[in-house]
Amino acid sequence: MKLRIKLAATGAMALAAAVCAAAAIGSITGPAGAEEPESVLVWPEDSSDAEFILREFDGCVAVFAAGERRPLTMTDIPVRGLREADRALLNAGLPCADRDEVLTLLEDLGS
């Protein structure tokens, strides 16, 4: 009788362990068929739609008015400290629709 109780308890613990493992793996990978979340920022299609452009100027991130060659504002964010993908975006010119978008991007680049 004691053997059956031990076997039943062991089986219950094994089942509980399997359920916990499946839940842990599911929380890491997410539910099947889960879609990628949408981007928070909506980027202008091209720089002609942008009010501002972020680019490199003298080794730092600078804010330019669209179509201007001189920066409106220089930041103290060094471009050499950014990720390669961010440097590539800045080299191409990162369009920003409005001031709030500029501030959001500068906060991201500065952190």
Coordinates of C-alpha atoms in Angstrom, one line a residue, residues 1-74:
M1 CA 0.0 0.0 0.0
K2 CA 2.8 2.4 0.9
L3 CA 4.5 1.7 -2.4
R4 CA 1.3 2.7 -4.4
I5 CA 1.1 6.0 -2.4
K6 CA 4.8 6.7 -3.1
L7 CA 4.3 5.9 -6.8
A8 CA 1.2 8.1 -7.0
A9 CA 3.0 11.0 -5.3
T10 CA 6.0 10.6 -7.6
G11 CA 3.7 10.6 -10.6
A12 CA 1.9 13.7 -9.4
M13 CA 5.2 15.5 -8.9
A14 CA 6.4 14.5 -12.3
L15 CA 3.2 15.8 -13.9
A16 CA 3.4 19.0 -12.0
A17 CA 7.0 19.5 -13.1
A18 CA 6.0 18.9 -16.7
V19 CA 3.2 21.5 -16.5
C20 CA 5.5 24.0 -14.9
A21 CA 8.2 23.5 -17.5
A22 CA 5.7 23.9 -20.3
A23 CA 4.4 27.1 -18.8
A24 CA 8.0 28.4 -18.3
I25 CA 8.9 27.7 -21.9
G26 CA 5.6 29.2 -23.2
S27 CA 6.3 32.4 -21.3
I28 CA 9.7 32.7 -22.9
T29 CA 8.7 32.0 -26.4
G30 CA 5.2 33.5 -26.2
P31 CA 2.0 32.0 -27.5
A32 CA 2.1 30.2 -30.9
G33 CA 1.3 32.5 -33.8
A34 CA 1.9 35.7 -31.7
E35 CA 2.4 38.7 -33.9
E36 CA 5.2 41.3 -33.5
P37 CA 4.0 44.4 -31.8
E38 CA 3.6 47.4 -34.0
S39 CA 6.2 50.1 -33.8
V40 CA 5.3 53.0 -31.5
L41 CA 6.7 55.7 -33.8
V42 CA 5.4 56.2 -37.3
W43 CA 8.3 57.2 -39.5
P44 CA 7.8 59.5 -42.4
E45 CA 8.0 57.7 -45.8
D46 CA 10.9 59.9 -46.9
S47 CA 12.6 63.0 -45.7
S48 CA 10.3 65.3 -47.7
D49 CA 7.6 64.4 -45.1
A50 CA 9.9 65.3 -42.2
E51 CA 10.1 68.5 -40.3
F52 CA 13.5 67.6 -38.8
I53 CA 16.4 65.3 -39.7
L54 CA 18.9 63.8 -37.3
R55 CA 22.4 63.4 -38.7
E56 CA 26.0 63.3 -37.6
F57 CA 27.8 66.7 -37.4
D58 CA 31.3 67.1 -36.0
G59 CA 31.1 63.6 -34.5
C60 CA 27.9 64.1 -32.6
V61 CA 24.2 63.7 -33.2
A62 CA 22.7 67.0 -34.5
V63 CA 19.1 68.1 -35.3
F64 CA 18.7 69.7 -38.7
A65 CA 15.6 71.5 -40.1
A66 CA 14.5 69.6 -43.2
G67 CA 16.5 70.7 -46.2
E68 CA 19.0 72.8 -44.2
R69 CA 22.8 72.2 -44.2
R70 CA 23.6 73.8 -40.7
P71 CA 22.2 72.1 -37.6
L72 CA 19.5 73.8 -35.5
T73 CA 20.8 72.0 -32.4
M74 CA 24.0 70.0 -31.5

